[in-house]
Short mmCIF file of C-alpha atoms in Angstrom, two decimals:
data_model
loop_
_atom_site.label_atom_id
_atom_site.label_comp_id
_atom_site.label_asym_id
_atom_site.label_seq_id
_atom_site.Cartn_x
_atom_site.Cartn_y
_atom_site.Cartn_z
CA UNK A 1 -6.14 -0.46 -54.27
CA UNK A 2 -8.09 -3.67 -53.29
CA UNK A 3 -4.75 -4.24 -51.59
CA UNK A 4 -4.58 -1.80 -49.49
CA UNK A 5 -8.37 -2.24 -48.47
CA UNK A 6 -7.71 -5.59 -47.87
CA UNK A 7 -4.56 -4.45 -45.39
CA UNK A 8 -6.51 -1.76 -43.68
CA UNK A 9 -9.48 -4.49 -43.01
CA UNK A 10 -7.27 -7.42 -41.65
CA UNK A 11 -5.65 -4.58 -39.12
CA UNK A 12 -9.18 -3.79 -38.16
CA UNK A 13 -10.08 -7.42 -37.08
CA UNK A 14 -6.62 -7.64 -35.36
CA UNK A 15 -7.29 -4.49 -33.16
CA UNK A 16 -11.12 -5.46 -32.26
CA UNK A 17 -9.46 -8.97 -31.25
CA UNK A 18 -7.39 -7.03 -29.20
CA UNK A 19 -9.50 -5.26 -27.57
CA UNK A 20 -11.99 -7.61 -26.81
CA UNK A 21 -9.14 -9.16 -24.51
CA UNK A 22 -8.05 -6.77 -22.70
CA UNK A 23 -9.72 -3.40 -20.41
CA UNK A 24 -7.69 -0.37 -20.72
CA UNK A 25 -6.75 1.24 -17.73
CA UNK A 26 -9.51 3.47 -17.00
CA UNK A 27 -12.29 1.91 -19.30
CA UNK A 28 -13.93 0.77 -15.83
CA UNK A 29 -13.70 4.40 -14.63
CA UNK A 30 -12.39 4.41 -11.00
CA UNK A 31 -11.04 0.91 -10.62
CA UNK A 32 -7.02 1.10 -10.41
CA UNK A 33 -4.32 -0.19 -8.56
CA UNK A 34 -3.11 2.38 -6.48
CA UNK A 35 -0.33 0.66 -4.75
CA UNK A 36 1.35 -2.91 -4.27
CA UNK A 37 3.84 -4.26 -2.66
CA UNK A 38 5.12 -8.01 -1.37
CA UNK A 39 5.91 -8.04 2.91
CA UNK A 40 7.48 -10.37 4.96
CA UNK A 41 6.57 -11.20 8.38
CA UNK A 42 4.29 -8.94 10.99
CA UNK A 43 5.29 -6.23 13.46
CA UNK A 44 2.45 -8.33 15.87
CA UNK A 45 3.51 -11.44 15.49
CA UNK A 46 7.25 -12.15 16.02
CA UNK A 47 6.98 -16.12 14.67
CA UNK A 48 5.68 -14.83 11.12
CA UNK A 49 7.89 -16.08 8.65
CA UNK A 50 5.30 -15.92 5.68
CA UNK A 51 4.90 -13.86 2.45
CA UNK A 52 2.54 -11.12 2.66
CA UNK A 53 1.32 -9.80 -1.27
CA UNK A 54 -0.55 -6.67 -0.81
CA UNK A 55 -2.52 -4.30 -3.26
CA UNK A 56 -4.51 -1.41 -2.29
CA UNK A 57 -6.98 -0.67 -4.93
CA UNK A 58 -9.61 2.63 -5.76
CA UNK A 59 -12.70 0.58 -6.31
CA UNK A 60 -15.36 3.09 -7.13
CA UNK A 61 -16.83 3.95 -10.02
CA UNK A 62 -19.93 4.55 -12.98
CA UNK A 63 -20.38 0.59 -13.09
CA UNK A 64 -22.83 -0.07 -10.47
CA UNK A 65 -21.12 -3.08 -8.61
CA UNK A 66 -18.67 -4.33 -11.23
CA UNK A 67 -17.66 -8.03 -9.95
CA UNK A 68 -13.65 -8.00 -9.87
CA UNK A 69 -11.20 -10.42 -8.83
CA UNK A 70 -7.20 -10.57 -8.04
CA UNK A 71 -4.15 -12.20 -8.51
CA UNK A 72 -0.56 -12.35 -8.47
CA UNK A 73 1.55 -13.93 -10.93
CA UNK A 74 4.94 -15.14 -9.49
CA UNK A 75 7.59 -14.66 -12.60
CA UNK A 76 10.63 -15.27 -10.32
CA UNK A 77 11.47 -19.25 -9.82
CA UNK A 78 13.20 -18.74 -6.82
CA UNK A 79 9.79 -16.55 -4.96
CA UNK A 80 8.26 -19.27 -6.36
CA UNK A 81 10.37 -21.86 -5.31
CA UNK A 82 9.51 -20.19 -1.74
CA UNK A 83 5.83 -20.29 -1.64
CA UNK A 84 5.16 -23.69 -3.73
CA UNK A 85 3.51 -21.56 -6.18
CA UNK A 86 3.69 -19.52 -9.22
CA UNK A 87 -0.12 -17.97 -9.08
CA UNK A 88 -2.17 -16.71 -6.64
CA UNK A 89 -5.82 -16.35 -7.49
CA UNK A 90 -7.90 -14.29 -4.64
CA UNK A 91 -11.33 -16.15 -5.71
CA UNK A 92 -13.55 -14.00 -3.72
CA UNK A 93 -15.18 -11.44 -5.79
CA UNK A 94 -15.27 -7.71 -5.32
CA UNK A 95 -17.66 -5.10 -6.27
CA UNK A 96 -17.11 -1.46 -7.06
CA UNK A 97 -18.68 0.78 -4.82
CA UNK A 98 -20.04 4.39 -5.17
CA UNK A 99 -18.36 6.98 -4.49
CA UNK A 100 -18.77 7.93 -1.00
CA UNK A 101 -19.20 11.13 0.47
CA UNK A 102 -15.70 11.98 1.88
CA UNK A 103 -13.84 11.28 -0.78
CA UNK A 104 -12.08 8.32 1.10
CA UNK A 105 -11.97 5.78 -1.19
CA UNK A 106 -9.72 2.81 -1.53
CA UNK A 107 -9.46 -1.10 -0.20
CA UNK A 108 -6.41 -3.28 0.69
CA UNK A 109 -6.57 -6.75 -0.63
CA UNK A 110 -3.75 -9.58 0.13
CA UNK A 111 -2.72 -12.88 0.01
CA UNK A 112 -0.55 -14.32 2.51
CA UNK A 113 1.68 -17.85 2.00
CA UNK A 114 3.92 -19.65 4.38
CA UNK A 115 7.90 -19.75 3.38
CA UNK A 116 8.15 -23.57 2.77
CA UNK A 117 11.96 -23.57 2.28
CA UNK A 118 14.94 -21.54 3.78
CA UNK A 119 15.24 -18.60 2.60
CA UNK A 120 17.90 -15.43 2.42
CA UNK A 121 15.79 -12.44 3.28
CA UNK A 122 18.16 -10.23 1.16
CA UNK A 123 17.65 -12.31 -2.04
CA UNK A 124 13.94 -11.93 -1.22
CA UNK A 125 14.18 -8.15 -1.29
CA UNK A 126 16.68 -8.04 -4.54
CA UNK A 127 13.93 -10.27 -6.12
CA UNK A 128 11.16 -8.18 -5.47
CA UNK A 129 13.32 -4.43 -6.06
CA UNK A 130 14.87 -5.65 -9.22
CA UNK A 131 14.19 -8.66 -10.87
CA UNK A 132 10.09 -7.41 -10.63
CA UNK A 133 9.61 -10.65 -9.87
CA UNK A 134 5.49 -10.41 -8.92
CA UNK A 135 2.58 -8.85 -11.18
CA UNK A 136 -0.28 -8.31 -9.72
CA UNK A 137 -3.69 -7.86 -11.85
CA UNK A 138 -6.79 -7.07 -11.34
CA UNK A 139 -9.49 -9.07 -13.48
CA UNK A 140 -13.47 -9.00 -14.76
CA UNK A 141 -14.30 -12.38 -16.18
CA UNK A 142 -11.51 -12.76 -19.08
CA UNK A 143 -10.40 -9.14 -19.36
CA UNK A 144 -8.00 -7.27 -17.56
CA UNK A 145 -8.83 -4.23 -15.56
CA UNK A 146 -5.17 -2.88 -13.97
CA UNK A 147 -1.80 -4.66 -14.04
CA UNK A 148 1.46 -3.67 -12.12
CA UNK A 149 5.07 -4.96 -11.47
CA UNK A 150 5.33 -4.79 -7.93
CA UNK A 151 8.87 -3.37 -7.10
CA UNK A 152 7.96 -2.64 -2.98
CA UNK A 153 9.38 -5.12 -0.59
CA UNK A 154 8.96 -3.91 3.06
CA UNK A 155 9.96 -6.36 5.89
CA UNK A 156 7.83 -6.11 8.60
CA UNK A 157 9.95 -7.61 11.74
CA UNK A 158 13.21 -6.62 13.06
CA UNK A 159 16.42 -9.06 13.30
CA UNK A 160 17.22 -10.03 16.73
CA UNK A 161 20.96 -8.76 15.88
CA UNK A 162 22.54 -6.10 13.45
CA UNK A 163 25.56 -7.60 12.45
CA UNK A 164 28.68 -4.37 12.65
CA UNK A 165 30.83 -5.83 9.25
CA UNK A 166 33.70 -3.82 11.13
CA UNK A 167 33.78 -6.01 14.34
CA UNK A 168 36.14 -9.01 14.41
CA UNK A 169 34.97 -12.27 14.35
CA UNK A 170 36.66 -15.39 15.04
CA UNK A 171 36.16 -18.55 12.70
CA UNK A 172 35.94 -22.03 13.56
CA UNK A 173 37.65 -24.56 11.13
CA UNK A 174 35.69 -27.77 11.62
CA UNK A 175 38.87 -29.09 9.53
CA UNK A 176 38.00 -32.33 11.94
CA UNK A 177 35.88 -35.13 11.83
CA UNK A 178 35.34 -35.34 15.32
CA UNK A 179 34.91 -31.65 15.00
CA UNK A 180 32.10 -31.66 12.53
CA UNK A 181 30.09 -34.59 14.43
CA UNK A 182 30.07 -32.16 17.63
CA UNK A 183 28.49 -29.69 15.65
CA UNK A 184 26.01 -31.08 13.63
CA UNK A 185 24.78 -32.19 16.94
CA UNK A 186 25.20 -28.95 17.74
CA UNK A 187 22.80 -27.80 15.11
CA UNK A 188 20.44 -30.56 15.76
CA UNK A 189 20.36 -30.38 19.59
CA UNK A 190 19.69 -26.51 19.67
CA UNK A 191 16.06 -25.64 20.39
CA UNK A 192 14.57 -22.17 18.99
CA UNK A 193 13.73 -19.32 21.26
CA UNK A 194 10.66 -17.74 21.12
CA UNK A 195 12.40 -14.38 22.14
CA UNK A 196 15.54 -13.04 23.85
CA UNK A 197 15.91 -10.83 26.50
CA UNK A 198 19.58 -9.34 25.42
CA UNK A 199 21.86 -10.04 22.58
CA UNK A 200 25.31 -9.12 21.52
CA UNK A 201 27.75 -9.15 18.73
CA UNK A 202 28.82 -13.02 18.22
CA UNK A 203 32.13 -13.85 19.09
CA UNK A 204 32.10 -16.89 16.74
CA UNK A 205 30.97 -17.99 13.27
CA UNK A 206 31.51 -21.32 11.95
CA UNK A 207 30.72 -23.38 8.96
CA UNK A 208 28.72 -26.51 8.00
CA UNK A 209 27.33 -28.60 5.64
CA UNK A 210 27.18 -25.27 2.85
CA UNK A 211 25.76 -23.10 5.85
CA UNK A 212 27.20 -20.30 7.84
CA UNK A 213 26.48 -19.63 11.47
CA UNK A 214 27.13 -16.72 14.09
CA UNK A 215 27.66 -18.52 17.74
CA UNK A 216 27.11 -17.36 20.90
CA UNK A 217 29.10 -18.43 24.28
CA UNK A 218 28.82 -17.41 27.47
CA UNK A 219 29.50 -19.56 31.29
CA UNK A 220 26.12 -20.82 30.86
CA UNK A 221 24.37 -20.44 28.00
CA UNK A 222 25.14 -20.85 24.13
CA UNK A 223 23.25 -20.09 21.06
CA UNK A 224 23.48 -20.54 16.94
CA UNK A 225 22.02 -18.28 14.46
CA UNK A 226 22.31 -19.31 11.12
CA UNK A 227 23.76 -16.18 8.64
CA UNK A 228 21.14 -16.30 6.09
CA UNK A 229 17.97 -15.76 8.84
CA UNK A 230 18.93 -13.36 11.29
CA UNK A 231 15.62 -13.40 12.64
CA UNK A 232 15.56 -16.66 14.60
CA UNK A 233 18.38 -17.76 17.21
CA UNK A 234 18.46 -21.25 18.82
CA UNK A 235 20.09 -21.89 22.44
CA UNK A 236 22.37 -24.99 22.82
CA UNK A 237 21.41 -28.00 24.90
CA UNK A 238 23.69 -28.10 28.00
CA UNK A 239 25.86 -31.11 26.41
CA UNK A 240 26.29 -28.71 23.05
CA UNK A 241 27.17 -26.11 25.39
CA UNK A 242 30.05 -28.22 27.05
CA UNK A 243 31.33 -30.10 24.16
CA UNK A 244 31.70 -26.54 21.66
CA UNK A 245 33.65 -25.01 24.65
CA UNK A 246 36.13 -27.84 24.77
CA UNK A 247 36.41 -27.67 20.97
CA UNK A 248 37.06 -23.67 21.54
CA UNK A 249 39.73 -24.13 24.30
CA UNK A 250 41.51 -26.59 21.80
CA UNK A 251 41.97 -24.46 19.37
#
């Protein structure tokens, strides 16, 4: 019997350990996560490139001004890899606030980091859809208020071209040396535009150095898109220009 006693008491210190390190949802009546989600770029601003991680959060409730903060734990290498990080800690404090009148209730918080590496928008979104690759938490002191996986990736600026899979393409073999110094001066030469008043389907694609790239030719103008980041095109100095069409015409 002592035993038993002895079991039931050791279980007893476990769960008040427990508790004392972690908030149950709810405990802090009215201070949940309502919705989260990870964004890419802005519909304003054309030239954003950076990670956008978003929560929107019901912050009222029975604890008169409850200090909160937030913060997003990175658990995939390769978003992490991205941003330079693997936490995000929102430092500024937050305070519940009373319920208000219309029932509106409700606050967006984010953090937003610059894309220090390139980066394949698609494996962004698999991340973030499958792999719930970022948790976001909300946090009093050492306890934890809310936690969720955020599975919502939304990206927030359109690619200058929709690629039809169906629609022939021809390929370039840079099988040449010569070949392959023309267009990695190419690729080094072309000078990114800050917007485009017409594109079409690209009549090229060619490979280099492990990357693939859609290319553009017309009498006077040329540009390069690499595959992977189909929301930035570069146009082709004039001496690009002239040089890739006498590589084209050779072939």
């Amino acid at each position: 019997m002592k035993k038993i006693y002895f079991f039931i008491f050791c279980c007893s210190l476990l769960l008040i350990g427990l508790s004392a390190c972690q908030v149950d949802r709810g405990e802090i009546k009215g201070v949940f996560i309502e919705s989260s989600s990870v964004e890419f770029g802005s519909l304003q601003d054309p030239d954003d490139r950076a990670l956008h991680f978003r929560v929107q959060i019901s912050d009222y409730g029975n604890d008169p001004e409850l200090e909160y903060k937030v913060r997003f734990l990175i658990q995939d290498p390769y978003i992490s890899d991205l941003i330079g990080e693997g936490k995000i800690e929102n430092n500024v404090p937050y305070k519940t606030q009373p319920l208000p009148n219309d029932g509106e209730v409700g606050m967006v918080i984010g953090s937003s980091r610059e894309i220090i590496k390139e980066f394949d928008i698609d494996e962004i979104r698999k991340s973030i859809e499958n792999e719930k690759a970022v948790i976001v938490e909300l946090y009093h002191l050492d306890k934890t208020i809310d936690r969720e996986e955020i599975t919502i990736f939304k990206a927030n600026i359109e690619p200058l071209v929709k690629i039809n899979p169906n629609s022939r393409i021809e390929n370039i073999n840079l099988n040449e040396t010569n070949k392959i110094s023309i267009f990695r001066r190419v690729v080094s030469d072309s000078t990114k535009q800050q917007s485009i008043s017409y594109i079409i389907q690209p009549k090229y694609t060619f490979k280099l150095d492990n990357e693939s790239y859609f290319l553009w030719i017309t009498e006077d103008e040329g540009y390069i898109m690499n595959i992977k980041d189909t929301f930035a095109i570069y146009k082709l100095s004039k001496s690009s220009l002239k040089e890739v069409k006498e590589v084209i015409q050779e072939d």
